[in-house]
mmCIF file of C-alpha atoms in Angstrom:
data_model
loop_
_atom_site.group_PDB
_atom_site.id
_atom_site.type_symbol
_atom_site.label_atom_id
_atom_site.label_comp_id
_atom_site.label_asym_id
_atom_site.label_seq_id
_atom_site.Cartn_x
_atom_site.Cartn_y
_atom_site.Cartn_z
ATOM 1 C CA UNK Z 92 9.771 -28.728 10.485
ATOM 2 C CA UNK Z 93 7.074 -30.941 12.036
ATOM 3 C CA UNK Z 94 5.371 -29.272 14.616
ATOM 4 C CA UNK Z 95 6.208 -25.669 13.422
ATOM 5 C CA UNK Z 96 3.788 -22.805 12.667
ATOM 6 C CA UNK Z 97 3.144 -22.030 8.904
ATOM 7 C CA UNK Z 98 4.572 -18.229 10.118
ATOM 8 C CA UNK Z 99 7.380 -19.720 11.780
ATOM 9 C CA UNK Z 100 8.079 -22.038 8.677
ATOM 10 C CA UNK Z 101 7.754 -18.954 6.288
ATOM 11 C CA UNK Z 102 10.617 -17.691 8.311
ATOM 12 C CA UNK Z 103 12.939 -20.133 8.231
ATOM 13 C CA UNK Z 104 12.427 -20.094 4.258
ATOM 14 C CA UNK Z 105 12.800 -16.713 4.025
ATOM 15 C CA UNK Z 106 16.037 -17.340 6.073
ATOM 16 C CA UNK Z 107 17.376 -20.104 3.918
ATOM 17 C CA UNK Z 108 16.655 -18.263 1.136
ATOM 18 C CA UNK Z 109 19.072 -15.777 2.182
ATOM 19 C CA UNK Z 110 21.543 -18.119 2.626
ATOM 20 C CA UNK Z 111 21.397 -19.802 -0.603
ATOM 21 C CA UNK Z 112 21.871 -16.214 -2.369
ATOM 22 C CA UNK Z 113 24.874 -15.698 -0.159
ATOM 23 C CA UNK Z 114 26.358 -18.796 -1.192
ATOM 24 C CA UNK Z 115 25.823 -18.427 -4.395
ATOM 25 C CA UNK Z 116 27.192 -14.688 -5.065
ATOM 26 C CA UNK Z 117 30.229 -16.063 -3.007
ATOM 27 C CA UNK Z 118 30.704 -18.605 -5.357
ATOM 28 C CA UNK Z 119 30.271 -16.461 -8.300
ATOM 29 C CA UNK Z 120 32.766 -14.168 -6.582
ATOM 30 C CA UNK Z 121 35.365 -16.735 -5.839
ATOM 31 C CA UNK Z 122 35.483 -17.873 -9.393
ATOM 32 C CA UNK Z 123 36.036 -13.904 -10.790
ATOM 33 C CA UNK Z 124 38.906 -13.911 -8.381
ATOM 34 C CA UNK Z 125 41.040 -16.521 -10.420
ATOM 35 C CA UNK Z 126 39.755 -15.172 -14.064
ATOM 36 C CA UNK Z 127 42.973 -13.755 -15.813
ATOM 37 C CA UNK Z 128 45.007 -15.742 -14.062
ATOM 38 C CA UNK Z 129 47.266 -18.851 -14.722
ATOM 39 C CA UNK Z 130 46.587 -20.633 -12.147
ATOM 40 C CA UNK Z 131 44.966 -23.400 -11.698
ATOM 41 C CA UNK Z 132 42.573 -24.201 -8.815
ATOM 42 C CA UNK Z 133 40.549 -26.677 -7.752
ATOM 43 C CA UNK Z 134 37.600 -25.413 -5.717
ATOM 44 C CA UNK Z 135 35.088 -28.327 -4.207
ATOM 45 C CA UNK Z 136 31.599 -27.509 -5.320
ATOM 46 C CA UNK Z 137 28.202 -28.124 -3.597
ATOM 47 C CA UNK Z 138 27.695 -31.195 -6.006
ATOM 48 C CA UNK Z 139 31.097 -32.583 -4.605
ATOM 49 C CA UNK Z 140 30.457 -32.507 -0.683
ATOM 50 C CA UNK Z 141 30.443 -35.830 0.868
ATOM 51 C CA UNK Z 142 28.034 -37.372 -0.402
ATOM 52 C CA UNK Z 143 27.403 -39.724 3.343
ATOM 53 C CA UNK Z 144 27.749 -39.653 6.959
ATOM 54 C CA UNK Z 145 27.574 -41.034 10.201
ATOM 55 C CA UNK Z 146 23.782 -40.215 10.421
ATOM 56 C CA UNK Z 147 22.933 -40.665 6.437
ATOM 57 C CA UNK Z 148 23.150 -38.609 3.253
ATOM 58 C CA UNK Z 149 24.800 -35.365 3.285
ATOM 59 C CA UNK Z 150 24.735 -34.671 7.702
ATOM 60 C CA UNK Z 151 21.603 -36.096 8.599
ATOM 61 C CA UNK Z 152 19.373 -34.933 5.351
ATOM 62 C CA UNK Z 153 17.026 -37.602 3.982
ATOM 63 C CA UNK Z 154 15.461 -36.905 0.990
ATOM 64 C CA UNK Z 155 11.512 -37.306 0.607
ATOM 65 C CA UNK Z 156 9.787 -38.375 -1.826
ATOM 66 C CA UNK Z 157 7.155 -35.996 -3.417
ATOM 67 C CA UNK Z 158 4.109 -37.241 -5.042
ATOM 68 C CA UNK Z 159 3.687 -36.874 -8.756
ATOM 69 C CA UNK Z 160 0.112 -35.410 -7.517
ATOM 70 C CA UNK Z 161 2.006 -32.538 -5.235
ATOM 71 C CA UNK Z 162 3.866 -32.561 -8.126
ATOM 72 C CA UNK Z 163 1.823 -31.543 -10.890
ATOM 73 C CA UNK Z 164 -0.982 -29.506 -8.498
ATOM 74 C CA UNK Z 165 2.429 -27.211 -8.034
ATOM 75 C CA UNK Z 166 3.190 -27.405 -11.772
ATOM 76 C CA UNK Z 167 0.157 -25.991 -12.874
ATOM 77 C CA UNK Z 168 -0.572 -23.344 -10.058
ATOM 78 C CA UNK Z 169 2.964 -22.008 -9.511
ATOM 79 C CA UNK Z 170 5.192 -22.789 -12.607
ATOM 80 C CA UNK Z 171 8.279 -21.471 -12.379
ATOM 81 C CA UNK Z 172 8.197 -22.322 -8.174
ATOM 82 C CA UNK Z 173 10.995 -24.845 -6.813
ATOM 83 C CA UNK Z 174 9.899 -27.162 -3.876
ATOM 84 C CA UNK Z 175 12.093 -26.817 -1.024
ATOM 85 C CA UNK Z 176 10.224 -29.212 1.307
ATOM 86 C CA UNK Z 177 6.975 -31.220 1.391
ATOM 87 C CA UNK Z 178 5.442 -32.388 5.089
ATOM 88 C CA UNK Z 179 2.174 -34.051 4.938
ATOM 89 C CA UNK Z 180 0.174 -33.884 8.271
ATOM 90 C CA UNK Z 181 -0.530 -38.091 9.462
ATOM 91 C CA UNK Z 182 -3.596 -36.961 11.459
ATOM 92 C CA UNK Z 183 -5.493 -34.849 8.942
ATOM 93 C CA UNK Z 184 -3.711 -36.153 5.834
ATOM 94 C CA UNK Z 185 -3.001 -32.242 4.429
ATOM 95 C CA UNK Z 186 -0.211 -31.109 2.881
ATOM 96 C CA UNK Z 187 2.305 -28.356 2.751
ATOM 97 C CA UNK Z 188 4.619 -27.481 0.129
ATOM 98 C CA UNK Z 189 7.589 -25.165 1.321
ATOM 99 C CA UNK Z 190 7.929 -23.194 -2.493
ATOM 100 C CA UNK Z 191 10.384 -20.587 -3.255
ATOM 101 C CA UNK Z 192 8.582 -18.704 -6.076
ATOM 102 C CA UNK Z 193 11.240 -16.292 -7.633
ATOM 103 C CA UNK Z 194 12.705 -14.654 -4.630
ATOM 104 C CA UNK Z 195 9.298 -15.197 -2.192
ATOM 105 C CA UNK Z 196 9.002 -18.529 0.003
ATOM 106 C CA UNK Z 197 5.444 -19.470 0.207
ATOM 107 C CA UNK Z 198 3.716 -22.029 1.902
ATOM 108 C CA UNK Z 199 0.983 -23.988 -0.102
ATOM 109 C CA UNK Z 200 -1.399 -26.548 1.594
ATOM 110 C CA UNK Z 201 -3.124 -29.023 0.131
ATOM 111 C CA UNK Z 202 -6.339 -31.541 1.048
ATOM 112 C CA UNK Z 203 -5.627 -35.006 1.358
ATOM 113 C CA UNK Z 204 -7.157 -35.399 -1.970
ATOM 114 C CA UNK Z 205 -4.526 -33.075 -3.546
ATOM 115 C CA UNK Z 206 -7.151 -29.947 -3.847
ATOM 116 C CA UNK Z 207 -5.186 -26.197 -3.573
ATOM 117 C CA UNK Z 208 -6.488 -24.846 -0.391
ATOM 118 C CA UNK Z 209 -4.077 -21.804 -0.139
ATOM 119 C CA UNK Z 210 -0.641 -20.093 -0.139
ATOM 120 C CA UNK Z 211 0.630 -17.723 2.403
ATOM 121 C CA UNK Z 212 3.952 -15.891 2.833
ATOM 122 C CA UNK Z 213 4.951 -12.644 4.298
ATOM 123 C CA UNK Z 214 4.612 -8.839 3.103
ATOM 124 C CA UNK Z 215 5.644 -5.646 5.286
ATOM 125 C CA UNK Z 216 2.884 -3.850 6.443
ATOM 126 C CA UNK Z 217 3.950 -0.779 4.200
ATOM 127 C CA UNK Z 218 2.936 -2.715 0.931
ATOM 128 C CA UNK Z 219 -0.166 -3.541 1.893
ATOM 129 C CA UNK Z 220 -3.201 -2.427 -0.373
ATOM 130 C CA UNK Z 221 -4.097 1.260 0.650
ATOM 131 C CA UNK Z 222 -7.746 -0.302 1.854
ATOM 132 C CA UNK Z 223 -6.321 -2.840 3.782
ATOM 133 C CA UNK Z 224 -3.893 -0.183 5.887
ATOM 134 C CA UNK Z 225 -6.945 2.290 6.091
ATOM 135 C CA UNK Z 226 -9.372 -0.593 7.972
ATOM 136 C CA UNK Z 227 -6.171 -1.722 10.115
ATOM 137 C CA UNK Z 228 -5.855 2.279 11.244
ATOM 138 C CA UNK Z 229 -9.453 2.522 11.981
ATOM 139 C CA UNK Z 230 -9.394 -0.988 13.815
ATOM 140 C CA UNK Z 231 -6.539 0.370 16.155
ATOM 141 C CA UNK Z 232 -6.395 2.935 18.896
ATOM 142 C CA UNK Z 233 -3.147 5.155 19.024
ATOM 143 C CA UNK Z 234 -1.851 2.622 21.496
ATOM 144 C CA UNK Z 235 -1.850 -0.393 19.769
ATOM 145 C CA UNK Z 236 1.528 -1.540 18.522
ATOM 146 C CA UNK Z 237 1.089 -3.038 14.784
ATOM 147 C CA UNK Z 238 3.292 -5.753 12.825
ATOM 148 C CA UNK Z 239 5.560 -4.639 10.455
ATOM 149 C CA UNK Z 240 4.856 -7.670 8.888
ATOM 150 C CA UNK Z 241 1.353 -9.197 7.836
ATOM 151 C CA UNK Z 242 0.770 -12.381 5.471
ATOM 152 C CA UNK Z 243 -0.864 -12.697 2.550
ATOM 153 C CA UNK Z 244 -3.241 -15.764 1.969
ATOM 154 C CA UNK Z 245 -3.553 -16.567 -1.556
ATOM 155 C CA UNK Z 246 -7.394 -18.586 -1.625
ATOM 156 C CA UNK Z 247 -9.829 -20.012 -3.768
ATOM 157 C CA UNK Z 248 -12.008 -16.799 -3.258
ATOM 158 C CA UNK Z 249 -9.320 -14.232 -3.252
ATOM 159 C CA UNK Z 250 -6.467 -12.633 -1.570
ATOM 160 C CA UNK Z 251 -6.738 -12.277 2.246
ATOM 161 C CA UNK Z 252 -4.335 -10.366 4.141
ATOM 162 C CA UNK Z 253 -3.502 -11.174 8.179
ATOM 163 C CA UNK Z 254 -2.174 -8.452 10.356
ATOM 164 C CA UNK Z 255 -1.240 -8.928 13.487
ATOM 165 C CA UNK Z 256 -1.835 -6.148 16.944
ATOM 166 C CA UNK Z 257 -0.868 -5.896 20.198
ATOM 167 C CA UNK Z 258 -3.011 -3.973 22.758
ATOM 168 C CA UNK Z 259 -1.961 -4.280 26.331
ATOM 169 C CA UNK Z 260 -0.139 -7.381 26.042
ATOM 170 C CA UNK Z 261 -2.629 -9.211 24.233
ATOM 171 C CA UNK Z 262 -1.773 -10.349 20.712
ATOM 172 C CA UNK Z 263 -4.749 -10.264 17.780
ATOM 173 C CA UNK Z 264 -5.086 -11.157 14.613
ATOM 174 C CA UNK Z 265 -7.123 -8.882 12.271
ATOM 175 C CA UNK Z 266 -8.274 -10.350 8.779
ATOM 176 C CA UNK Z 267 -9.057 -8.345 5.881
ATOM 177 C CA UNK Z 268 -10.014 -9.062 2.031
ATOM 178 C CA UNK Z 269 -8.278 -6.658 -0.754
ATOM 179 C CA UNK Z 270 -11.405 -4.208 0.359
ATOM 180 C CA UNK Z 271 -10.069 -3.774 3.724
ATOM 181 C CA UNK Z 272 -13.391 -5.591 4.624
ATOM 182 C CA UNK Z 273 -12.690 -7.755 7.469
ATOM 183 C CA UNK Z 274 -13.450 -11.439 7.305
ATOM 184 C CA UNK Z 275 -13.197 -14.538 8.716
ATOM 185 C CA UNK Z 276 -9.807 -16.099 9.656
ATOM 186 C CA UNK Z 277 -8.391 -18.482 7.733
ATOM 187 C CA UNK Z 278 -7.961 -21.934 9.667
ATOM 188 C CA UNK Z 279 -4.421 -23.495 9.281
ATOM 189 C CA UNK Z 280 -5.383 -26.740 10.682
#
């Protein structure tokens, strides 16, 4: 996922995410099918796939390693989350922890010294706090097209919420605390 936009990331999550569910309700569904009967079957699960390739474990995925640091920084400020991924930038030396936290993937980044810096992940427009979808109407003329979906970034001082518009083919991003007072954007560099 090197190289990828945190939005772009948050998509892909949300994407395997959906997969994983399918997966699983087919496999809960296949195994009702043979309940009550006398057969029977075998049925491979996930943990028996093969368990190498050509290219290495399991077609082409390498596990990484995940610091006890990551670790425990996750631990404390998202409990019951599950780490999907961890990518840690060479250049900068930040962090970010692809989490699935109940049914919501989130991405968390982390300084190089293993500080929380935030947590964003997606929310459609409609869900928005009332204040936040009053400033975003009186930000827009009755031309601009808005996002359906904004992000939420979870921070230090507060929830910030990102919504993007597009007026005459120009895309902008409007920021906006839980007041619907606009602030500062959020660098995700």
């Amino acid at each position: 996922m090197t190289g990828m936009s945190v939005h772009m990331k948050r998509r892909l999550l949300r994407a395997i995410a959906l997969i994983l569910c399918c997966i699983t309700a087919a496999l809960v569904f296949q195994g009702c099918s043979s309940e009550g009967t006398d057969k029977k079957e075998q049925t491979p699960s996930i943990g028996s796939a093969q368990q190498s390739g050509p290219t290495g474990p399991i077609m082409g995925y390498h596990p990484v390693e995940i610091p006890d640091e990551v670790k425990e920084v996750m631990k404390q400020k998202y409990p019951q989350a599950t780490i999907i991924e961890f990518e840690k930038d060479e250049k900068n030396g930040s962090m970010e922890i692809d989490i699935l936290d109940g049914s919501i993937p989130k991405v968390a980044v982390l300084s190089p010294s293993y500080k929380w810096v935030y947590t964003v992940w997606d929310i459609n427009y409609n869900n928005l706090p009332q204040a936040v979808k009053n400033s975003v109407k009186q930000a827009c003329s009755n031309t601009d097209y808005i996002d359906d979906e904004a992000d939420i970034y979870e921070t230090p001082d507060g929830m910030r919420y990102r919504i993007e518009i597009e007026r005459e083919d120009k895309v902008y991003k409007l920021w906006f605390d839980e007041s619907g007072k606009e602030v500062p954007a959020i660098t995700e560099d």
